PDB file of C-alpha atoms in Angstrom:
ATOM      1  CA  UNK A  17      -0.034   0.057  -0.010  1.00 58.00           C
ATOM      2  CA  UNK A  18       1.284   3.424  -0.974  1.00 57.00           C
ATOM      3  CA  UNK A  19       2.049   6.093   1.674  1.00 63.00           C
ATOM      4  CA  UNK A  20      -0.822   8.172   0.378  1.00 59.00           C
ATOM      5  CA  UNK A  21      -3.218   5.221   0.527  1.00 60.00           C
ATOM      6  CA  UNK A  22      -2.109   4.483   4.091  1.00 67.00           C
ATOM      7  CA  UNK A  23      -2.743   8.109   5.064  1.00 66.00           C
ATOM      8  CA  UNK A  24      -6.196   8.142   3.433  1.00 62.00           C
ATOM      9  CA  UNK A  25      -7.215   4.908   5.248  1.00 59.00           C
ATOM     10  CA  UNK A  26      -6.029   6.279   8.567  1.00 62.00           C
ATOM     11  CA  UNK A  27      -7.986   9.533   7.888  1.00 60.00           C
ATOM     12  CA  UNK A  28     -11.099   7.403   7.226  1.00 58.00           C
ATOM     13  CA  UNK A  29     -10.517   5.356  10.400  1.00 58.00           C
ATOM     14  CA  UNK A  30     -10.081   8.397  12.588  1.00 63.00           C
ATOM     15  CA  UNK A  31     -13.175  10.164  11.306  1.00 71.00           C
ATOM     16  CA  UNK A  32     -15.375   7.136  11.626  1.00 60.00           C
ATOM     17  CA  UNK A  33     -13.894   6.388  15.120  1.00 54.00           C
ATOM     18  CA  UNK A  34     -14.949   9.954  16.123  1.00 64.00           C
ATOM     19  CA  UNK A  35     -18.390   9.442  14.787  1.00 63.00           C
ATOM     20  CA  UNK A  36     -18.719   6.212  16.837  1.00 50.00           C
ATOM     21  CA  UNK A  37     -17.494   7.912  19.962  1.00 54.00           C
ATOM     22  CA  UNK A  38     -20.017  10.728  19.480  1.00 61.00           C
ATOM     23  CA  UNK A  39     -22.915   8.301  19.186  1.00 53.00           C
ATOM     24  CA  UNK A  40     -21.639   6.287  22.300  1.00 55.00           C
ATOM     25  CA  UNK A  41     -21.713   9.511  24.232  1.00 56.00           C
ATOM     26  CA  UNK A  42     -25.383  10.270  23.256  1.00 53.00           C
ATOM     27  CA  UNK A  43     -24.840  12.379  20.083  1.00 49.00           C
ATOM     28  CA  UNK A  44     -25.242  11.562  16.394  1.00 46.00           C
ATOM     29  CA  UNK A  45     -22.534  10.682  13.929  1.00 44.00           C
ATOM     30  CA  UNK A  46     -23.307  13.705  11.673  1.00 42.00           C
ATOM     31  CA  UNK A  47     -22.530  16.455  14.217  1.00 38.00           C
ATOM     32  CA  UNK A  48     -19.307  18.022  15.170  1.00 38.00           C
ATOM     33  CA  UNK A  49     -16.169  19.034  13.164  1.00 36.00           C
ATOM     34  CA  UNK A  50     -14.297  15.739  13.900  1.00 40.00           C
ATOM     35  CA  UNK A  51     -16.936  13.334  12.759  1.00 41.00           C
ATOM     36  CA  UNK A  52     -18.720  12.882   9.453  1.00 41.00           C
ATOM     37  CA  UNK A  53     -20.996  15.740   8.304  1.00 44.00           C
ATOM     38  CA  UNK A  54     -23.966  14.562   6.375  1.00 46.00           C
ATOM     39  CA  UNK A  55     -27.221  16.019   4.968  1.00 47.00           C
ATOM     40  CA  UNK A  56     -30.560  14.589   3.847  1.00 51.00           C
ATOM     41  CA  UNK A  57     -28.865  12.547   1.119  1.00 44.00           C
ATOM     42  CA  UNK A  58     -27.053  10.398   3.771  1.00 45.00           C
ATOM     43  CA  UNK A  59     -27.917   8.661   7.042  1.00 45.00           C
ATOM     44  CA  UNK A  60     -30.857   7.200   8.772  1.00 43.00           C
ATOM     45  CA  UNK A  61     -33.453   9.341   6.831  1.00 51.00           C
ATOM     46  CA  UNK A  62     -32.995   6.921   4.013  1.00 47.00           C
ATOM     47  CA  UNK A  63     -34.513   4.126   6.059  1.00 47.00           C
ATOM     48  CA  UNK A  64     -38.362   3.643   6.487  1.00 50.00           C
ATOM     49  CA  UNK A  65     -39.625   4.733   9.875  1.00 55.00           C
ATOM     50  CA  UNK A  66     -40.754   1.146  10.703  1.00 57.00           C
ATOM     51  CA  UNK A  67     -37.204  -0.056  10.051  1.00 57.00           C
ATOM     52  CA  UNK A  68     -35.694   2.614  12.362  1.00 50.00           C
ATOM     53  CA  UNK A  69     -38.200   1.844  15.014  1.00 52.00           C
ATOM     54  CA  UNK A  70     -37.079  -1.742  15.167  1.00 58.00           C
ATOM     55  CA  UNK A  71     -33.487  -0.950  16.059  1.00 48.00           C
ATOM     56  CA  UNK A  72     -31.443   0.474  18.911  1.00 45.00           C
ATOM     57  CA  UNK A  73     -31.352   4.204  18.885  1.00 54.00           C
ATOM     58  CA  UNK A  74     -27.542   4.182  18.668  1.00 47.00           C
ATOM     59  CA  UNK A  75     -27.597   1.920  15.578  1.00 46.00           C
ATOM     60  CA  UNK A  76     -29.798   4.468  13.807  1.00 45.00           C
ATOM     61  CA  UNK A  77     -27.858   7.456  15.026  1.00 47.00           C
ATOM     62  CA  UNK A  78     -24.581   5.963  13.691  1.00 42.00           C
ATOM     63  CA  UNK A  79     -25.940   5.462  10.143  1.00 45.00           C
ATOM     64  CA  UNK A  80     -23.853   7.295   7.572  1.00 47.00           C
ATOM     65  CA  UNK A  81     -24.628   5.599   4.328  1.00 47.00           C
ATOM     66  CA  UNK A  82     -26.008   7.027   1.113  1.00 48.00           C
ATOM     67  CA  UNK A  83     -28.907   4.413   0.707  1.00 52.00           C
ATOM     68  CA  UNK A  84     -30.628   1.407   2.170  1.00 60.00           C
ATOM     69  CA  UNK A  85     -28.999  -1.791   0.778  1.00 63.00           C
ATOM     70  CA  UNK A  86     -31.276  -4.178   2.794  1.00 66.00           C
ATOM     71  CA  UNK A  87     -34.210  -2.756   0.867  1.00 63.00           C
ATOM     72  CA  UNK A  88     -32.801  -3.798  -2.480  1.00 66.00           C
ATOM     73  CA  UNK A  89     -30.744  -6.936  -1.674  1.00 76.00           C
ATOM     74  CA  UNK A  90     -33.878  -9.269  -1.705  1.00 85.00           C
ATOM     75  CA  UNK A  91     -32.714 -11.236   1.317  1.00 90.00           C
ATOM     76  CA  UNK A  92     -34.307 -14.652   1.985  1.00 94.00           C
ATOM     77  CA  UNK A  93     -34.780 -16.892   5.078  1.00 95.00           C
ATOM     78  CA  UNK A  94     -31.602 -18.926   5.791  1.00 96.00           C
ATOM     79  CA  UNK A  95     -29.178 -16.833   3.705  1.00 97.00           C
ATOM     80  CA  UNK A  96     -25.747 -15.756   4.922  1.00 97.00           C
ATOM     81  CA  UNK A  97     -25.219 -12.059   4.510  1.00 96.00           C
ATOM     82  CA  UNK A  98     -22.023  -9.965   4.769  1.00 97.00           C
ATOM     83  CA  UNK A  99     -22.093  -6.202   5.258  1.00 94.00           C
ATOM     84  CA  UNK A 100     -18.800  -4.450   4.243  1.00 95.00           C
ATOM     85  CA  UNK A 101     -18.017  -1.539   6.379  1.00 90.00           C
ATOM     86  CA  UNK A 102     -20.814  -2.339   8.954  1.00 89.00           C
ATOM     87  CA  UNK A 103     -20.333   0.702  11.255  1.00 84.00           C
ATOM     88  CA  UNK A 104     -22.861   0.803  14.079  1.00 83.00           C
ATOM     89  CA  UNK A 105     -24.593  -2.260  12.709  1.00 86.00           C
ATOM     90  CA  UNK A 106     -27.841  -0.895  11.283  1.00 82.00           C
ATOM     91  CA  UNK A 107     -27.710  -2.996   8.058  1.00 86.00           C
ATOM     92  CA  UNK A 108     -26.415  -6.029   9.766  1.00 91.00           C
ATOM     93  CA  UNK A 109     -29.323  -6.002  12.367  1.00 90.00           C
ATOM     94  CA  UNK A 110     -31.910  -5.343   9.668  1.00 88.00           C
ATOM     95  CA  UNK A 111     -30.483  -8.280   7.546  1.00 91.00           C
ATOM     96  CA  UNK A 112     -30.493 -10.576  10.568  1.00 93.00           C
ATOM     97  CA  UNK A 113     -34.195 -10.041  10.880  1.00 89.00           C
ATOM     98  CA  UNK A 114     -34.774 -10.836   7.219  1.00 90.00           C
ATOM     99  CA  UNK A 115     -32.682 -14.012   7.129  1.00 95.00           C
ATOM    100  CA  UNK A 116     -34.099 -15.309  10.361  1.00 96.00           C
ATOM    101  CA  UNK A 117     -32.671 -17.734  12.799  1.00 95.00           C
ATOM    102  CA  UNK A 118     -31.608 -20.261  10.204  1.00 95.00           C
ATOM    103  CA  UNK A 119     -29.490 -17.539   8.424  1.00 97.00           C
ATOM    104  CA  UNK A 120     -26.650 -15.331   9.584  1.00 97.00           C
ATOM    105  CA  UNK A 121     -25.534 -11.758   9.165  1.00 96.00           C
ATOM    106  CA  UNK A 122     -21.894 -10.775   9.361  1.00 97.00           C
ATOM    107  CA  UNK A 123     -20.539  -7.251   9.693  1.00 95.00           C
ATOM    108  CA  UNK A 124     -17.029  -6.329   8.797  1.00 95.00           C
ATOM    109  CA  UNK A 125     -15.429  -3.053   9.930  1.00 92.00           C
ATOM    110  CA  UNK A 126     -11.764  -1.836  10.457  1.00 88.00           C
ATOM    111  CA  UNK A 127     -12.697   0.672  13.125  1.00 86.00           C
ATOM    112  CA  UNK A 128     -12.588  -0.622  16.732  1.00 88.00           C
ATOM    113  CA  UNK A 129     -14.805   2.096  18.115  1.00 87.00           C
ATOM    114  CA  UNK A 130     -17.516   1.211  15.471  1.00 84.00           C
ATOM    115  CA  UNK A 131     -17.187  -2.456  16.403  1.00 90.00           C
ATOM    116  CA  UNK A 132     -17.654  -1.687  20.147  1.00 89.00           C
ATOM    117  CA  UNK A 133     -20.782   0.332  19.242  1.00 87.00           C
ATOM    118  CA  UNK A 134     -22.103  -2.414  16.963  1.00 89.00           C
ATOM    119  CA  UNK A 135     -21.679  -5.127  19.593  1.00 92.00           C
ATOM    120  CA  UNK A 136     -23.581  -3.018  22.143  1.00 89.00           C
ATOM    121  CA  UNK A 137     -26.306  -2.575  19.570  1.00 87.00           C
ATOM    122  CA  UNK A 138     -26.488  -6.303  18.899  1.00 91.00           C
ATOM    123  CA  UNK A 139     -26.816  -7.042  22.612  1.00 91.00           C
ATOM    124  CA  UNK A 140     -29.537  -4.482  22.896  1.00 88.00           C
ATOM    125  CA  UNK A 141     -31.361  -5.846  19.943  1.00 87.00           C
ATOM    126  CA  UNK A 142     -31.053  -9.455  21.181  1.00 92.00           C
ATOM    127  CA  UNK A 143     -29.784 -10.591  17.799  1.00 92.00           C
ATOM    128  CA  UNK A 144     -28.240 -14.078  18.118  1.00 94.00           C
ATOM    129  CA  UNK A 145     -27.637 -14.676  14.388  1.00 96.00           C
ATOM    130  CA  UNK A 146     -25.082 -11.842  14.058  1.00 95.00           C
ATOM    131  CA  UNK A 147     -21.255 -11.814  14.101  1.00 96.00           C
ATOM    132  CA  UNK A 148     -19.102  -8.741  13.794  1.00 95.00           C
ATOM    133  CA  UNK A 149     -15.530  -9.103  12.440  1.00 96.00           C
ATOM    134  CA  UNK A 150     -12.613  -6.673  12.440  1.00 94.00           C
ATOM    135  CA  UNK A 151     -10.609  -6.165   9.324  1.00 94.00           C
ATOM    136  CA  UNK A 152     -10.302  -4.154   6.029  1.00 93.00           C
ATOM    137  CA  UNK A 153     -12.797  -4.716   3.288  1.00 95.00           C
ATOM    138  CA  UNK A 154      -9.801  -5.345   0.963  1.00 95.00           C
ATOM    139  CA  UNK A 155      -9.000  -8.550   2.937  1.00 96.00           C
ATOM    140  CA  UNK A 156     -12.238 -10.270   4.186  1.00 97.00           C
ATOM    141  CA  UNK A 157     -11.556 -12.649   7.004  1.00 96.00           C
ATOM    142  CA  UNK A 158     -14.027 -15.364   5.810  1.00 97.00           C
ATOM    143  CA  UNK A 159     -13.546 -18.518   3.706  1.00 96.00           C
ATOM    144  CA  UNK A 160     -14.267 -18.622   0.058  1.00 97.00           C
ATOM    145  CA  UNK A 161     -17.717 -19.525  -1.273  1.00 97.00           C
ATOM    146  CA  UNK A 162     -19.576 -19.114   2.049  1.00 97.00           C
ATOM    147  CA  UNK A 163     -21.715 -15.942   1.606  1.00 97.00           C
ATOM    148  CA  UNK A 164     -24.984 -15.675  -0.303  1.00 97.00           C
ATOM    149  CA  UNK A 165     -25.292 -11.886  -0.367  1.00 97.00           C
ATOM    150  CA  UNK A 166     -22.769  -9.112   0.126  1.00 97.00           C
ATOM    151  CA  UNK A 167     -24.203  -5.635   0.963  1.00 95.00           C
ATOM    152  CA  UNK A 168     -22.501  -2.383   1.705  1.00 92.00           C
ATOM    153  CA  UNK A 169     -23.674   1.164   2.346  1.00 88.00           C
ATOM    154  CA  UNK A 170     -21.520   4.025   0.955  1.00 85.00           C
ATOM    155  CA  UNK A 171     -18.214   2.238   1.959  1.00 89.00           C
ATOM    156  CA  UNK A 172     -16.659   0.881  -1.198  1.00 92.00           C
ATOM    157  CA  UNK A 173     -15.955   4.416  -2.377  1.00 88.00           C
ATOM    158  CA  UNK A 174     -13.848   4.899   0.748  1.00 88.00           C
ATOM    159  CA  UNK A 175     -11.405   2.123  -0.219  1.00 91.00           C
ATOM    160  CA  UNK A 176      -8.139   3.119  -1.916  1.00 88.00           C
ATOM    161  CA  UNK A 177      -7.919  -0.363  -3.552  1.00 93.00           C
ATOM    162  CA  UNK A 178     -11.377  -1.033  -5.018  1.00 94.00           C
ATOM    163  CA  UNK A 179     -10.074  -3.788  -7.278  1.00 96.00           C
ATOM    164  CA  UNK A 180      -9.141  -5.783  -4.112  1.00 96.00           C
ATOM    165  CA  UNK A 181     -12.592  -5.129  -2.632  1.00 96.00           C
ATOM    166  CA  UNK A 182     -14.292  -6.451  -5.714  1.00 98.00           C
ATOM    167  CA  UNK A 183     -11.911  -9.496  -5.918  1.00 97.00           C
ATOM    168  CA  UNK A 184     -12.496 -10.358  -2.223  1.00 98.00           C
ATOM    169  CA  UNK A 185     -16.184  -9.920  -2.550  1.00 98.00           C
ATOM    170  CA  UNK A 186     -16.247 -12.337  -5.468  1.00 98.00           C
ATOM    171  CA  UNK A 187     -14.115 -14.792  -3.505  1.00 97.00           C
ATOM    172  CA  UNK A 188     -16.330 -15.061  -0.466  1.00 98.00           C
ATOM    173  CA  UNK A 189     -19.596 -15.346  -2.400  1.00 98.00           C
ATOM    174  CA  UNK A 190     -21.071 -18.742  -3.314  1.00 97.00           C
ATOM    175  CA  UNK A 191     -21.613 -19.420  -6.930  1.00 97.00           C
ATOM    176  CA  UNK A 192     -24.840 -17.617  -7.905  1.00 96.00           C
ATOM    177  CA  UNK A 193     -24.276 -15.382  -4.905  1.00 97.00           C
ATOM    178  CA  UNK A 194     -25.092 -11.725  -5.395  1.00 96.00           C
ATOM    179  CA  UNK A 195     -24.212  -8.134  -4.243  1.00 97.00           C
ATOM    180  CA  UNK A 196     -26.695  -5.342  -3.402  1.00 94.00           C
ATOM    181  CA  UNK A 197     -24.598  -2.244  -2.699  1.00 92.00           C
ATOM    182  CA  UNK A 198     -25.435   1.399  -2.094  1.00 89.00           C
ATOM    183  CA  UNK A 199     -22.632   3.671  -3.124  1.00 90.00           C
ATOM    184  CA  UNK A 200     -21.788   7.172  -4.536  1.00 90.00           C
ATOM    185  CA  UNK A 201     -21.020   6.955  -8.235  1.00 94.00           C
ATOM    186  CA  UNK A 202     -19.845   9.822 -10.558  1.00 93.00           C
ATOM    187  CA  UNK A 203     -20.897  10.769 -14.021  1.00 96.00           C
ATOM    188  CA  UNK A 204     -18.520   9.342 -16.538  1.00 97.00           C
ATOM    189  CA  UNK A 205     -17.580  12.876 -17.731  1.00 96.00           C
ATOM    190  CA  UNK A 206     -16.239  13.932 -14.288  1.00 93.00           C
ATOM    191  CA  UNK A 207     -12.445  13.659 -13.803  1.00 92.00           C
ATOM    192  CA  UNK A 208     -11.035  12.584 -10.379  1.00 89.00           C
ATOM    193  CA  UNK A 209      -9.952  16.227  -9.882  1.00 89.00           C
ATOM    194  CA  UNK A 210     -13.611  17.341 -10.470  1.00 91.00           C
ATOM    195  CA  UNK A 211     -14.917  14.692  -8.027  1.00 89.00           C
ATOM    196  CA  UNK A 212     -12.465  15.994  -5.387  1.00 85.00           C
ATOM    197  CA  UNK A 213     -13.806  19.597  -5.938  1.00 86.00           C
ATOM    198  CA  UNK A 214     -17.267  18.380  -5.002  1.00 85.00           C
ATOM    199  CA  UNK A 215     -16.384  16.843  -1.633  1.00 76.00           C
ATOM    200  CA  UNK A 216     -13.600  15.194   0.390  1.00 68.00           C
ATOM    201  CA  UNK A 217     -12.557  11.505   0.355  1.00 56.00           C
ATOM    202  CA  UNK A 218     -14.091  10.693   3.698  1.00 51.00           C
ATOM    203  CA  UNK A 219     -17.346  12.203   2.698  1.00 60.00           C
ATOM    204  CA  UNK A 220     -17.740   9.550   0.004  1.00 63.00           C
ATOM    205  CA  UNK A 221     -17.141  11.897  -2.968  1.00 71.00           C
ATOM    206  CA  UNK A 222     -13.534  12.177  -3.980  1.00 70.00           C
ATOM    207  CA  UNK A 223     -13.010   8.422  -3.907  1.00 84.00           C
ATOM    208  CA  UNK A 224     -16.096   7.611  -6.027  1.00 90.00           C
ATOM    209  CA  UNK A 225     -15.789   5.632  -9.217  1.00 94.00           C
ATOM    210  CA  UNK A 226     -17.615   6.608 -12.361  1.00 95.00           C
ATOM    211  CA  UNK A 227     -20.389   4.469 -13.661  1.00 97.00           C
ATOM    212  CA  UNK A 228     -18.074   2.975 -16.394  1.00 97.00           C
ATOM    213  CA  UNK A 229     -15.224   2.436 -13.842  1.00 97.00           C
ATOM    214  CA  UNK A 230     -17.557   0.679 -11.463  1.00 97.00           C
ATOM    215  CA  UNK A 231     -18.884  -1.736 -14.125  1.00 98.00           C
ATOM    216  CA  UNK A 232     -15.375  -2.381 -15.378  1.00 98.00           C
ATOM    217  CA  UNK A 233     -14.145  -3.126 -11.970  1.00 98.00           C
ATOM    218  CA  UNK A 234     -16.867  -5.621 -11.142  1.00 98.00           C
ATOM    219  CA  UNK A 235     -16.634  -7.430 -14.439  1.00 98.00           C
ATOM    220  CA  UNK A 236     -12.807  -7.590 -14.124  1.00 98.00           C
ATOM    221  CA  UNK A 237     -13.338  -9.362 -10.847  1.00 98.00           C
ATOM    222  CA  UNK A 238     -15.708 -11.961 -12.545  1.00 97.00           C
ATOM    223  CA  UNK A 239     -19.083 -10.591 -11.832  1.00 98.00           C
ATOM    224  CA  UNK A 240     -21.909 -10.692 -14.402  1.00 98.00           C
ATOM    225  CA  UNK A 241     -25.283  -9.036 -14.686  1.00 97.00           C
ATOM    226  CA  UNK A 242     -23.943  -5.743 -13.412  1.00 98.00           C
ATOM    227  CA  UNK A 243     -26.654  -3.091 -12.884  1.00 97.00           C
ATOM    228  CA  UNK A 244     -25.909   0.383 -11.582  1.00 96.00           C
ATOM    229  CA  UNK A 245     -28.983   2.409 -10.961  1.00 94.00           C
ATOM    230  CA  UNK A 246     -28.839   6.091  -9.680  1.00 93.00           C
ATOM    231  CA  UNK A 247     -31.341   6.882  -7.048  1.00 88.00           C
ATOM    232  CA  UNK A 248     -30.738  10.541  -6.053  1.00 87.00           C
ATOM    233  CA  UNK A 249     -28.093  13.222  -6.478  1.00 88.00           C
ATOM    234  CA  UNK A 250     -25.659  13.969  -3.652  1.00 85.00           C
ATOM    235  CA  UNK A 251     -23.629  16.584  -5.554  1.00 87.00           C
ATOM    236  CA  UNK A 252     -23.264  18.035  -8.980  1.00 90.00           C
ATOM    237  CA  UNK A 253     -22.612  15.028 -11.179  1.00 92.00           C
ATOM    238  CA  UNK A 254     -22.464  12.580  -8.231  1.00 90.00           C
ATOM    239  CA  UNK A 255     -25.268  10.164  -7.400  1.00 91.00           C
ATOM    240  CA  UNK A 256     -26.235   7.713  -4.755  1.00 88.00           C
ATOM    241  CA  UNK A 257     -26.743   4.497  -6.711  1.00 91.00           C
ATOM    242  CA  UNK A 258     -27.784   0.914  -6.221  1.00 92.00           C
ATOM    243  CA  UNK A 259     -25.229  -1.592  -7.476  1.00 95.00           C
ATOM    244  CA  UNK A 260     -26.292  -5.145  -8.284  1.00 96.00           C
ATOM    245  CA  UNK A 261     -24.172  -8.100  -9.730  1.00 97.00           C
ATOM    246  CA  UNK A 262     -23.863 -11.825  -9.385  1.00 97.00           C
ATOM    247  CA  UNK A 263     -21.076 -14.401  -9.173  1.00 98.00           C
ATOM    248  CA  UNK A 264     -21.803 -16.870 -12.056  1.00 96.00           C
ATOM    249  CA  UNK A 265     -21.793 -20.649 -11.596  1.00 90.00           C
ATOM    250  CA  UNK A 266     -19.032 -22.294 -13.563  1.00 80.00           C
ATOM    251  CA  UNK A 267     -18.678 -25.796 -14.959  1.00 65.00           C
ATOM    252  CA  UNK A 268     -16.175 -26.591 -12.185  1.00 64.00           C
ATOM    253  CA  UNK A 269     -18.615 -25.328  -9.521  1.00 65.00           C
ATOM    254  CA  UNK A 270     -21.400 -27.561 -11.088  1.00 59.00           C
ATOM    255  CA  UNK A 271     -19.177 -30.693 -10.919  1.00 53.00           C
ATOM    256  CA  UNK A 272     -18.168 -29.964  -7.403  1.00 52.00           C
ATOM    257  CA  UNK A 273     -21.797 -29.543  -6.323  1.00 50.00           C
ATOM    258  CA  UNK A 274     -22.809 -32.678  -8.069  1.00 50.00           C
ATOM    259  CA  UNK A 275     -20.020 -34.691  -6.384  1.00 49.00           C
ATOM    260  CA  UNK A 276     -20.985 -33.093  -3.007  1.00 46.00           C
ATOM    261  CA  UNK A 277     -24.708 -34.018  -3.544  1.00 45.00           C
ATOM    262  CA  UNK A 278     -23.778 -37.693  -4.400  1.00 43.00           C
ATOM    263  CA  UNK A 279     -21.670 -37.849  -1.242  1.00 41.00           C
ATOM    264  CA  UNK A 280     -24.470 -36.284   0.958  1.00 42.00           C
ATOM    265  CA  UNK A 281     -22.597 -32.962   0.770  1.00 47.00           C
ATOM    266  CA  UNK A 282     -20.094 -34.500   3.239  1.00 48.00           C
ATOM    267  CA  UNK A 283     -16.302 -34.018   3.289  1.00 59.00           C
ATOM    268  CA  UNK A 284     -13.757 -34.790   5.969  1.00 64.00           C
ATOM    269  CA  UNK A 285     -16.483 -36.178   8.079  1.00 68.00           C
ATOM    270  CA  UNK A 286     -18.573 -33.044   8.145  1.00 67.00           C
ATOM    271  CA  UNK A 287     -21.176 -31.401   5.891  1.00 72.00           C
ATOM    272  CA  UNK A 288     -20.499 -27.966   4.360  1.00 67.00           C
ATOM    273  CA  UNK A 289     -16.829 -28.427   5.188  1.00 66.00           C
ATOM    274  CA  UNK A 290     -14.900 -25.251   6.229  1.00 63.00           C
ATOM    275  CA  UNK A 291     -17.986 -23.061   6.044  1.00 63.00           C
ATOM    276  CA  UNK A 292     -19.790 -21.248   8.884  1.00 58.00           C
ATOM    277  CA  UNK A 293     -22.594 -23.901   8.664  1.00 63.00           C
ATOM    278  CA  UNK A 294     -20.429 -27.010   8.887  1.00 70.00           C
ATOM    279  CA  UNK A 295     -21.795 -29.870  11.028  1.00 72.00           C
ATOM    280  CA  UNK A 296     -20.410 -33.330  11.935  1.00 69.00           C
ATOM    281  CA  UNK A 297     -21.907 -36.159   9.727  1.00 67.00           C
ATOM    282  CA  UNK A 298     -22.000 -38.281  12.900  1.00 67.00           C
ATOM    283  CA  UNK A 299     -24.088 -36.605  15.613  1.00 63.00           C
ATOM    284  CA  UNK A 300     -22.156 -38.420  18.314  1.00 64.00           C
ATOM    285  CA  UNK A 301     -18.915 -36.433  17.258  1.00 69.00           C
ATOM    286  CA  UNK A 302     -18.060 -32.878  17.378  1.00 74.00           C
ATOM    287  CA  UNK A 303     -16.862 -31.165  14.158  1.00 72.00           C
ATOM    288  CA  UNK A 304     -13.136 -31.290  15.227  1.00 74.00           C
ATOM    289  CA  UNK A 305     -13.529 -34.989  16.170  1.00 70.00           C
ATOM    290  CA  UNK A 306     -15.166 -35.863  12.900  1.00 68.00           C
ATOM    291  CA  UNK A 307     -12.436 -34.198  10.904  1.00 66.00           C
ATOM    292  CA  UNK A 308      -9.749 -35.960  12.939  1.00 67.00           C
ATOM    293  CA  UNK A 309     -11.399 -39.311  12.592  1.00 66.00           C
ATOM    294  CA  UNK A 310     -11.711 -38.950   8.726  1.00 62.00           C
ATOM    295  CA  UNK A 311      -7.997 -38.763   8.348  1.00 56.00           C
ATOM    296  CA  UNK A 312      -8.188 -36.042   5.656  1.00 54.00           C
ATOM    297  CA  UNK A 313      -6.094 -32.907   5.581  1.00 49.00           C
ATOM    298  CA  UNK A 314      -8.926 -30.423   6.601  1.00 51.00           C
ATOM    299  CA  UNK A 315      -8.485 -29.341  10.175  1.00 44.00           C
ATOM    300  CA  UNK A 316      -9.764 -25.860  10.213  1.00 48.00           C
TER     301      UNK A 316
END
């Protein structure tokens, strides 16, 4: 990572940490010179009143996004969802309700203060099918092919390595998995300098990709069916947009699934091996005991 990229990431971390501290102290994330200043184009106002009423006050107060990805991600019972840059947890908690007890919602954030706030909100909400993870969105700490849906709310534009974000998102998605992202996207005619004139990096503007750049980035990572739909203007030539795409199933994936089906979806003595849903094939054994007894190389 270049020195400039490192400095930008640290600037983002400090500003979002300040937002989390303000919320924890009873304020809102949009107030004060050290946190993130937003207007009606960002934040909790983009969620329906009945959604806001379901959640802890602090989760709503910490909302800094440019959209509502859970409204467009078409989540289903039993699915595993990952929110990139989960902040105070508003989208994770809403997702957890939609996927139900048989599903799971993960939140990933690099800011310790936001994770502390999110865990407190999880506890207050009583959400048991939620897990928050610490790390950058350019290096997702989850196994490959384990997530059904990846969502994000005005966070991808904050990354200084968007190609890595797209590649990592593609890696963790299951074949036929999908993304439902809200992000700020620039008109193709705007240069990076013109985007910077309209707002700073932390405010989701200067780091925004153009429509063409966003599409090219997702397709280069392997995504198909890319749709980028603007919803409202956030600055001159800058738009909040809904981004959808899917990870295609390949012939190799199909062969692997068929083999797994013939074997009862069992490998190394467990089903769904090395995924968050793995279980011992023998109810009398734990997952670790089943893997050890199978004699295969999988131990994680």
